[in-house]
């Protein structure tokens, strides 16, 4: 039962009816039942893993909460400075043991389920390369639905309690809802407890405006997914799955198209998730902020999959870069390389580690390792080259805040992101490297005009026109949003016939031009696989 | 939510539903050359003056190629219209007759039996749609779709796409055929259905050609199994319960022995239920009707204009002899049938010329 299935639509309808019919204080229970029904329908045999994560992080949170409370009480009562310090340190050690156990248990579970096969496979290759006999078994375990998302969400909760950011949940059933909230099970976002939990638990009265806004967001998400992403998938799949049949410019087009496809698919999915949540009166954290308007790769990662980036920043990058080890490393590198470079080396190292994890989070394959390294390398080099870019702009007499320079930066970022897509979407690391090589060694612009690429790949002229329309529409919407204009509010401010015409046009766009139906495979989202 | 908001929301949903249903009605299965004649027949069923038909001929393409309605009208004044569709699923016979009877108060139905062959029972989506999508939106249509899909699931599990989306697309063809908007799959018939000029008689140009075939005559009888008898019983029971006379026939064809033996089995079963079968695979009937394998077929399955003339003449004689069918010739309500006769005469003459030319061409080779 995917998010875009009739079964899910039926479940959602029933849940909405029951949700708003029950008294407000019981409404979170409807969400909990719905979430577990959804999970059981999708991944029944794997529910135990969801429960393990829920229970371990809940208990860890409670334990940390008690330690925090004990510490507060002691510090309030105690007078001696030395005793207070000693007590704090001992409590900190206790907390560290608890948080470490919870993190290791859950990240260990994630690693074991998601990466054991990859690690064994890599070990086998290594053993074979160095001529040692023996072989570790081939493992291809099924992954519990949403494990990459709910694990990070639950681990983030434990770390936040450890840091004393908020109090732990006292109600296991409510916490179960926080970890398993059904709209975000398929592809996130990775929500924070202090942003989401209270909304889930408090129940919401029926708010006509919010419900209609949610429905509009659902519609917009479906349009992005079915009208644009599914069409572009034909091209991207054609190129990436049959890369030996293409060369040169076709590869670059494939990568660029995949970039737009994955954006339409993922952000469409997020709109769907956000819209569904809004139907229940819940606001979900934004996961996208018009990433292709980013002027640098660094900025791109602040706009793309925001919740993963923020999670990695708060729970990996900062703890690592601010750790004592890295502080010592910084001191040493300053001695050898000078103040500026010495300061940058630990930061870059932490960034490499973070992006490596971001890459590997996507999947257990070498191509994702390369994807992480690619991103970290580009960001590091762009930071280092920032002054060069500045001088280049000055030399060309281009003002750095001028629209032209902004456009150049955006195009540059898009190109860099698209090159990274070779790793993310390539069928393997080898395939990605072959494609990259071909992209830069074969010059064949004639593929655009000689009819060997654009149409034989599976799209007709009408499809390309629909794609063009949708890309322009996304661009226009993005531009408005960049200027702080909320299109939905603009539409809501129009007269009734205009509003209805827009909504009907949206539905017709989806129904008439969407790529769905019995002749298409049941659509799943790209990020569902992660 | 205020009352005003609630009313507006309901109004919006009504408008949206109306627009979507409108689109659903416009964008259905492609009306290509193969389908357009079927569409025209269903259209004429509704546009002909109500209750002016005496009977219909139903069955697969084998039936509608073999029945020239204007000829039967010309000879006996009977208004018997061909309502066959390509590969017509036998399991939808009752629903099709109900649909026809809601517009035309027919007193009998002539049922061609090739659709009861085992291989024909395992039908496909297109063949189901050619019946159901020609039915007007109604509970009957919903029942027909459900029945056909349930039947396929029950008898051929896994062979048919039973996904919710596919099932729904039979009720809402838009779900399947909206893709035609971005494909090149549009035909003149999608925009202009046109009229039949010979009361549904098969009029495609290729019909005039002939193929040299040998009609398979076979003594073997392959008894109907439960799946087949169930369908025949359902049809016969329905007819008996609702006072509809049934006439069964087996059109001439040149299938293999398996098909012929099944047809003999079908004839035997229908006769056991008290009905006669006009069996053109019977050597006596074949000889009496004058069917000639060298001139009367388009291919192994279907007769051509010449063959249809002979089958219709023989069958019309039988109907006239066994049923009380009024003679409508000269009746003002049947003026369109007179026109159809004129058109048919011209068409038939031209067809015979074409067949002679084809034969001459074959002889010269």
XYZ file of C-alpha atoms in Angstrom, chain A:
530
model
C 0.000 0.000 0.000
C 1.909 3.009 -1.271
C 0.985 6.624 -0.650
C -0.537 6.747 -4.110
C -2.784 3.728 -4.079
C -6.525 3.338 -3.877
C -6.077 1.285 -0.744
C -4.244 4.158 0.902
C -6.889 6.628 -0.259
C -9.532 4.431 1.369
C -7.533 4.156 4.596
C -6.945 7.896 4.633
C -10.628 8.645 4.121
C -11.645 6.363 6.984
C -8.950 7.772 9.266
C -10.000 11.342 8.507
C -13.630 10.590 9.238
C -12.864 8.810 12.503
C -10.252 11.423 13.465
C -12.660 14.304 13.268
C -15.595 12.385 14.722
C -13.791 11.353 17.895
C -13.274 13.747 20.808
C -10.102 15.822 20.430
C -8.264 14.098 23.284
C -8.559 10.698 21.554
C -7.568 11.809 18.100
C -3.907 10.898 18.432
C -5.029 7.315 18.961
C -6.590 7.315 15.483
C -3.250 8.384 14.045
C -1.466 5.659 15.986
C -3.859 2.948 14.816
C -3.664 4.291 11.256
C 0.116 4.390 11.364
C 0.428 0.817 12.517
C -2.225 -0.378 10.067
C -0.265 1.298 7.299
C 2.963 -0.239 8.509
C 1.467 -3.702 8.877
C -0.027 -3.488 5.400
C 3.365 -2.623 3.940
C 5.923 -4.354 6.056
C 4.131 -6.637 8.484
C 7.008 -9.021 9.059
C 9.350 -6.151 9.861
C 7.210 -4.431 12.452
C 9.362 -5.943 15.169
C 12.279 -3.730 14.088
C 10.106 -0.645 14.304
C 9.037 -1.725 17.779
C 12.629 -2.406 18.873
C 13.666 1.085 17.806
C 10.609 2.616 19.448
C 11.002 0.821 22.759
C 14.789 1.214 23.058
C 14.768 4.913 22.265
C 11.744 5.490 24.482
C 13.438 3.754 27.414
C 16.718 5.543 26.732
C 14.846 8.848 26.623
C 13.105 8.110 29.922
C 16.396 7.087 31.532
C 18.145 10.209 30.261
C 15.247 12.303 31.455
C 15.528 10.846 34.940
C 19.271 11.484 35.019
C 18.676 15.048 33.857
C 16.106 15.504 36.585
C 18.344 13.979 39.267
C 21.121 16.295 38.169
C 18.886 19.341 38.326
C 17.580 18.392 41.752
C 21.062 17.731 43.094
C 22.455 20.932 41.667
C 19.571 22.888 43.159
C 20.163 21.393 46.596
C 23.960 21.132 46.637
C 26.189 23.993 47.679
C 29.734 22.739 47.226
C 31.266 23.714 43.892
C 33.674 20.765 43.787
C 30.981 18.240 44.650
C 28.654 19.728 42.049
C 31.287 19.441 39.361
C 32.103 15.893 40.303
C 28.450 14.970 40.388
C 27.821 16.573 37.007
C 30.710 14.669 35.486
C 29.516 11.377 36.911
C 25.984 12.052 35.654
C 27.376 13.032 32.266
C 29.191 9.693 32.118
C 25.965 7.862 32.962
C 24.112 9.779 30.282
C 26.830 9.056 27.769
C 26.566 5.336 28.491
C 22.794 5.441 27.963
C 22.906 7.487 24.790
C 25.742 5.404 23.417
C 23.831 2.197 24.090
C 20.701 3.572 22.405
C 22.571 4.961 19.411
C 24.680 1.851 18.950
C 21.658 -0.399 19.276
C 19.620 1.480 16.684
C 22.286 2.604 14.267
C 23.743 -0.892 14.669
C 20.393 -2.358 13.679
C 20.231 -0.052 10.677
C 23.788 -0.894 9.665
C 23.258 -4.616 10.194
C 20.092 -4.709 8.116
C 21.116 -2.272 5.435
C 24.848 -2.705 5.079
C 25.825 -6.254 6.137
C 25.377 -7.573 2.616
C 27.485 -4.752 1.218
C 30.192 -5.188 3.872
C 30.350 -8.949 3.319
C 30.466 -8.476 -0.436
C 33.284 -5.938 -0.115
C 35.159 -8.214 2.308
C 34.824 -11.100 -0.132
C 36.242 -8.967 -2.927
C 39.118 -7.965 -0.684
C 39.796 -11.552 0.400
C 39.800 -12.637 -3.209
C 42.095 -9.785 -4.222
C 44.703 -10.676 -1.624
C 44.407 -14.360 -2.394
C 42.862 -15.577 0.825
C 40.387 -18.414 0.460
C 37.077 -18.568 2.229
C 33.993 -16.569 1.624
C 31.454 -14.755 3.728
C 27.856 -15.611 2.904
C 25.872 -13.493 0.426
C 23.182 -11.605 2.260
C 20.171 -9.896 0.749
C 17.904 -9.042 3.639
C 14.687 -7.187 3.123
C 14.648 -3.779 4.740
C 11.894 -2.690 7.117
C 9.840 0.106 5.588
C 11.209 3.541 6.423
C 14.062 2.268 8.605
C 16.478 4.914 7.313
C 14.025 7.622 8.276
C 12.535 6.478 11.553
C 15.888 5.346 12.949
C 17.421 8.782 12.466
C 14.287 10.436 13.849
C 14.339 8.259 16.982
C 18.098 8.566 17.485
C 17.816 12.329 17.113
C 15.195 12.292 19.866
C 17.518 10.424 22.240
C 20.415 12.778 21.535
C 18.188 15.806 22.082
C 17.118 14.440 25.477
C 20.772 13.781 26.243
C 21.501 17.379 25.434
C 18.628 18.481 27.626
C 16.860 20.121 24.733
C 13.448 18.928 25.899
C 11.819 16.501 28.279
C 11.295 12.891 27.257
C 7.953 11.415 26.327
C 6.226 9.701 29.229
C 3.611 7.866 27.221
C 4.891 4.928 25.175
C 1.818 4.817 22.938
C 2.214 8.474 22.053
C 5.891 7.990 21.408
C 5.048 5.045 19.135
C 3.020 7.482 17.088
C 5.908 9.936 16.890
C 8.211 7.251 15.480
C 5.676 5.675 13.133
C 3.504 8.578 11.896
C 2.312 7.031 8.645
C 2.630 9.773 6.014
C 6.354 10.109 6.620
C 7.117 6.394 6.755
C 7.732 6.028 3.039
C 10.266 8.774 2.445
C 10.482 11.030 5.439
C 10.939 13.820 6.316
C 13.067 13.156 9.392
C 11.149 15.213 11.894
C 12.296 16.567 15.241
C 10.380 15.661 18.357
C 9.941 19.248 19.501
C 8.436 20.191 16.140
C 6.176 17.249 15.501
C 5.276 15.330 18.654
C 3.039 17.896 20.363
C 1.109 18.378 17.134
C 0.484 14.663 16.914
C -0.583 14.291 20.517
C -2.761 17.327 21.043
C -5.419 16.563 18.430
C -6.840 19.222 16.165
C -10.280 20.572 15.534
C -11.486 20.615 11.958
C -10.062 23.689 10.270
C -11.626 24.156 6.835
C -8.844 26.396 5.612
C -6.101 24.018 6.685
C -7.861 20.986 5.256
C -8.377 22.650 1.873
C -4.774 23.840 1.902
C -3.694 20.276 2.643
C -5.802 18.979 -0.230
C -4.223 21.544 -2.566
C -0.766 20.470 -1.461
C -1.665 16.840 -2.086
C -2.851 17.767 -5.577
C 0.316 19.724 -6.304
C 2.453 16.840 -5.102
C 0.585 14.390 -7.303
C 0.937 16.674 -10.312
C 4.695 16.907 -9.792
C 4.952 13.168 -9.386
C 2.671 11.914 -12.142
C 2.786 14.631 -14.758
C 6.479 15.474 -14.587
C 8.553 12.951 -12.633
C 7.035 9.864 -14.219
C 7.608 11.299 -17.697
C 11.186 12.243 -16.972
C 11.739 8.799 -15.483
C 11.289 7.346 -18.959
C 14.304 9.338 -20.161
C 16.422 8.912 -17.039
C 15.774 5.180 -16.811
C 16.412 4.830 -20.519
C 19.816 6.469 -20.296
C 21.029 5.145 -16.939
C 19.775 1.577 -17.353
C 21.118 1.300 -20.905
C 24.141 3.543 -20.620
C 26.168 1.487 -23.076
C 23.737 2.492 -25.825
C 24.305 6.195 -25.302
C 27.220 8.570 -25.370
C 28.268 12.176 -24.940
C 25.495 14.698 -24.755
C 22.868 11.984 -24.190
C 24.601 11.179 -20.908
C 24.571 14.807 -19.812
C 20.921 15.177 -20.760
C 20.141 11.973 -18.873
C 21.853 13.275 -15.742
C 20.148 16.670 -15.959
C 16.784 15.040 -16.587
C 17.309 12.718 -13.638
C 18.071 15.752 -11.494
C 14.725 17.300 -12.360
C 12.953 13.942 -12.104
C 14.242 13.191 -8.637
C 13.350 16.695 -7.512
C 9.801 16.446 -8.873
C 9.467 12.965 -7.442
C 10.896 13.633 -4.002
C 9.499 17.101 -3.473
C 6.182 15.925 -4.932
C 6.234 13.134 -2.386
C 6.997 15.630 0.358
C 4.095 17.815 -0.746
C 1.913 14.754 -0.588
C 3.150 13.910 2.903
C 2.804 17.509 4.052
C -0.659 17.763 2.532
C -1.851 14.557 4.163
C -0.506 15.725 7.507
C -2.295 19.049 7.045
C -5.553 17.192 6.518
C -5.123 16.120 10.148
C -4.122 19.621 11.161
C -0.426 18.801 11.457
C 2.382 20.848 9.943
C 5.362 18.811 8.811
C 8.873 20.212 8.499
C 9.717 21.454 5.007
C 12.190 19.217 3.233
C 12.838 21.387 0.184
C 13.423 25.059 -0.389
C 13.736 25.360 -4.166
C 17.154 23.681 -4.319
C 17.825 24.543 -7.951
C 17.830 28.201 -7.046
C 20.921 27.533 -4.926
C 24.017 29.435 -5.958
C 26.489 26.967 -4.485
C 26.561 23.297 -3.687
C 26.771 24.158 -0.025
C 23.579 26.172 -0.334
C 22.043 23.401 -2.409
C 22.445 20.989 0.477
C 20.737 23.479 2.762
C 17.771 23.507 0.385
C 17.675 19.837 -0.659
C 16.453 17.134 1.707
C 16.677 19.695 4.457
C 15.791 17.379 7.301
C 18.538 14.879 6.463
C 21.049 17.687 6.029
C 20.012 19.253 9.321
C 20.182 15.893 11.074
C 23.673 15.246 9.765
C 24.705 18.781 10.699
C 23.381 18.607 14.268
C 24.224 15.022 15.133
C 27.340 14.328 13.054
C 29.066 17.431 11.722
C 28.953 19.623 14.807
C 29.709 16.894 17.357
C 32.645 15.718 15.248
C 34.053 19.094 14.277
C 33.677 20.402 17.843
C 35.042 17.240 19.474
C 38.207 17.298 21.544
C 39.970 15.101 18.994
C 39.265 17.574 16.208
C 40.200 20.479 18.430
C 43.585 18.851 19.039
C 43.901 18.138 15.329
C 43.150 21.776 14.593
C 45.894 22.924 16.910
C 48.412 20.643 15.269
C 47.452 21.569 11.702
C 47.668 25.259 12.617
C 51.240 24.644 13.676
C 52.146 23.046 10.372
C 49.908 24.847 7.813
C 49.201 28.215 9.336
C 46.087 29.648 10.965
C 43.597 29.654 8.061
C 44.441 26.268 6.518
C 44.960 24.703 9.920
C 41.453 25.784 10.891
C 39.966 24.481 7.680
C 41.454 21.003 7.723
C 39.412 19.679 10.689
C 36.290 21.328 9.264
C 36.839 19.730 5.875
C 37.528 16.378 7.490
C 34.296 16.587 9.453
C 32.504 17.601 6.268
C 33.953 14.655 4.356
C 32.793 12.330 7.111
C 29.342 13.907 7.098
C 28.906 13.700 3.334
C 30.281 10.201 3.311
C 27.514 9.288 5.724
C 24.970 11.190 3.634
C 26.123 9.206 0.621
C 26.094 5.876 2.405
C 22.729 6.670 3.968
C 21.296 6.451 0.443
C 22.372 2.863 0.091
C 24.968 0.206 0.588
C 26.939 0.604 -2.619
C 30.292 2.030 -3.593
C 28.587 4.512 -5.906
C 27.006 6.172 -2.873
C 30.397 6.374 -1.192
C 31.628 8.120 -4.328
C 28.521 10.337 -4.294
C 29.353 11.482 -0.758
C 33.002 12.099 -1.623
C 31.979 14.007 -4.756
C 29.769 16.384 -2.794
C 32.311 16.931 -0.039
C 35.060 17.511 -2.595
C 33.059 20.034 -4.568
C 31.985 21.947 -1.470
C 35.526 21.971 -0.078
C 37.010 23.100 -3.348
C 34.327 25.723 -3.892
C 35.066 27.166 -0.439
C 38.734 27.219 -1.315
C 38.032 28.700 -4.740
C 35.588 31.332 -3.491
C 38.145 34.135 -3.762
C 39.001 33.001 -7.309
C 35.349 33.152 -8.340
C 35.119 36.582 -6.818
C 38.126 37.817 -8.754
C 36.706 36.242 -11.914
C 33.445 38.116 -11.477
C 35.331 41.338 -10.850
C 37.486 40.772 -13.904
C 34.376 40.307 -16.021
C 32.824 43.391 -14.432
C 29.918 41.384 -13.122
C 28.350 42.558 -9.899
C 28.076 39.660 -7.474
C 24.490 40.477 -6.606
C 23.454 41.061 -10.203
C 20.810 38.737 -11.685
C 23.285 37.589 -14.327
C 25.862 36.461 -11.760
C 23.156 34.799 -9.700
C 21.992 32.967 -12.810
C 25.534 31.892 -13.643
C 25.983 30.590 -10.102
C 22.672 28.733 -10.241
C 23.518 27.116 -13.565
C 26.962 26.221 -12.265
C 25.420 24.609 -9.186
C 22.909 22.735 -11.287
C 25.720 21.394 -13.463
C 27.741 20.291 -10.448
C 24.712 18.636 -8.890
C 23.924 16.929 -12.183
C 27.432 15.526 -12.427
C 26.982 14.088 -8.953
C 23.809 12.408 -10.198
C 25.931 10.051 -12.273
C 27.008 8.447 -9.006
C 23.607 8.602 -7.359
C 21.648 7.137 -10.267
C 24.253 5.131 -12.149
C 23.627 1.424 -11.919
C 27.062 0.995 -10.315
C 30.225 2.955 -9.640
C 31.755 1.504 -12.790
C 28.720 2.562 -14.815
C 28.893 6.062 -13.346
C 32.547 6.400 -14.300
C 31.917 5.077 -17.812
C 29.083 7.566 -18.237
C 31.153 10.450 -16.924
C 34.000 9.578 -19.249
C 31.661 9.352 -22.216
C 29.966 12.627 -21.277
C 33.245 14.492 -21.500
C 35.006 12.678 -24.297
C 32.250 12.338 -26.896
C 30.927 15.445 -28.629
C 27.659 14.645 -30.358
C 25.256 17.599 -30.288
C 23.517 16.091 -33.299
C 21.547 13.782 -30.970
C 19.271 16.742 -30.314
C 18.265 17.055 -33.915
C 18.803 13.766 -35.727
C 15.971 11.917 -33.996
C 18.143 9.254 -32.401
C 17.627 10.238 -28.790
C 14.708 12.443 -27.798
C 11.909 10.358 -29.291
C 13.250 6.810 -29.576
C 13.842 6.836 -25.837
C 10.110 6.541 -25.301
C 8.546 9.999 -25.266
C 6.534 11.650 -27.990
C 6.559 15.321 -28.904
C 3.441 15.825 -26.804
C 5.263 14.408 -23.776
C 8.159 16.786 -24.253
C 5.697 19.670 -24.492
C 4.080 18.589 -21.228
C 7.546 18.401 -19.652
C 8.386 21.875 -20.915
C 5.132 23.255 -19.538
C 5.674 21.629 -16.160
C 9.280 22.788 -15.868
C 8.216 26.352 -16.670
C 5.402 26.064 -14.148
C 7.780 24.797 -11.453
C 10.193 27.571 -12.326
C 7.474 30.204 -12.068
C 6.193 28.841 -8.768
C 9.758 28.680 -7.465
C 10.438 32.270 -8.482
C 7.310 33.448 -6.689
C 8.261 31.511 -3.599
C 11.793 32.912 -3.694
C 10.214 36.354 -3.604
C 8.220 35.338 -0.562
C 4.942 35.025 -2.423
C 2.822 32.050 -1.434
C 0.971 31.029 -4.551
C -1.735 29.232 -2.619
C -2.532 32.386 -0.715
C -2.598 34.375 -3.939
C -5.075 31.904 -5.389
C -7.081 31.905 -2.169
C -7.377 35.695 -2.499
C -9.015 35.474 -5.915
C -12.729 35.474 -6.660
C -14.577 32.187 -6.451
C -14.766 31.427 -10.211
C -11.025 32.042 -10.598
C -10.204 29.851 -7.615
C -12.400 27.047 -8.822
C -11.003 27.320 -12.332
C -7.476 26.974 -10.979
C -8.363 23.975 -8.836
C -10.275 22.272 -11.631
C -7.370 22.950 -14.012
C -5.017 21.344 -11.509
C -7.174 18.244 -11.232
C -7.525 18.011 -15.009
C -3.778 18.456 -15.455
C -3.251 15.496 -13.162
C -6.040 13.317 -14.495
C -5.507 13.963 -18.193
C -1.742 14.330 -18.399
C -0.534 12.195 -15.506
C 1.337 9.017 -16.324
C -0.699 6.523 -14.357
C -3.214 3.826 -15.008
C -3.331 0.103 -15.580
C -0.643 0.239 -18.264
C 1.898 1.732 -15.893
C 3.576 -0.019 -13.049
C 2.354 1.045 -9.641
C 4.294 4.203 -8.986
C 6.757 4.199 -6.135
C 8.855 7.114 -5.048
C 12.585 7.281 -5.767
C 13.455 7.924 -2.122
C 11.302 5.019 -0.979
C 14.201 2.690 -1.785
C 16.521 4.476 0.618
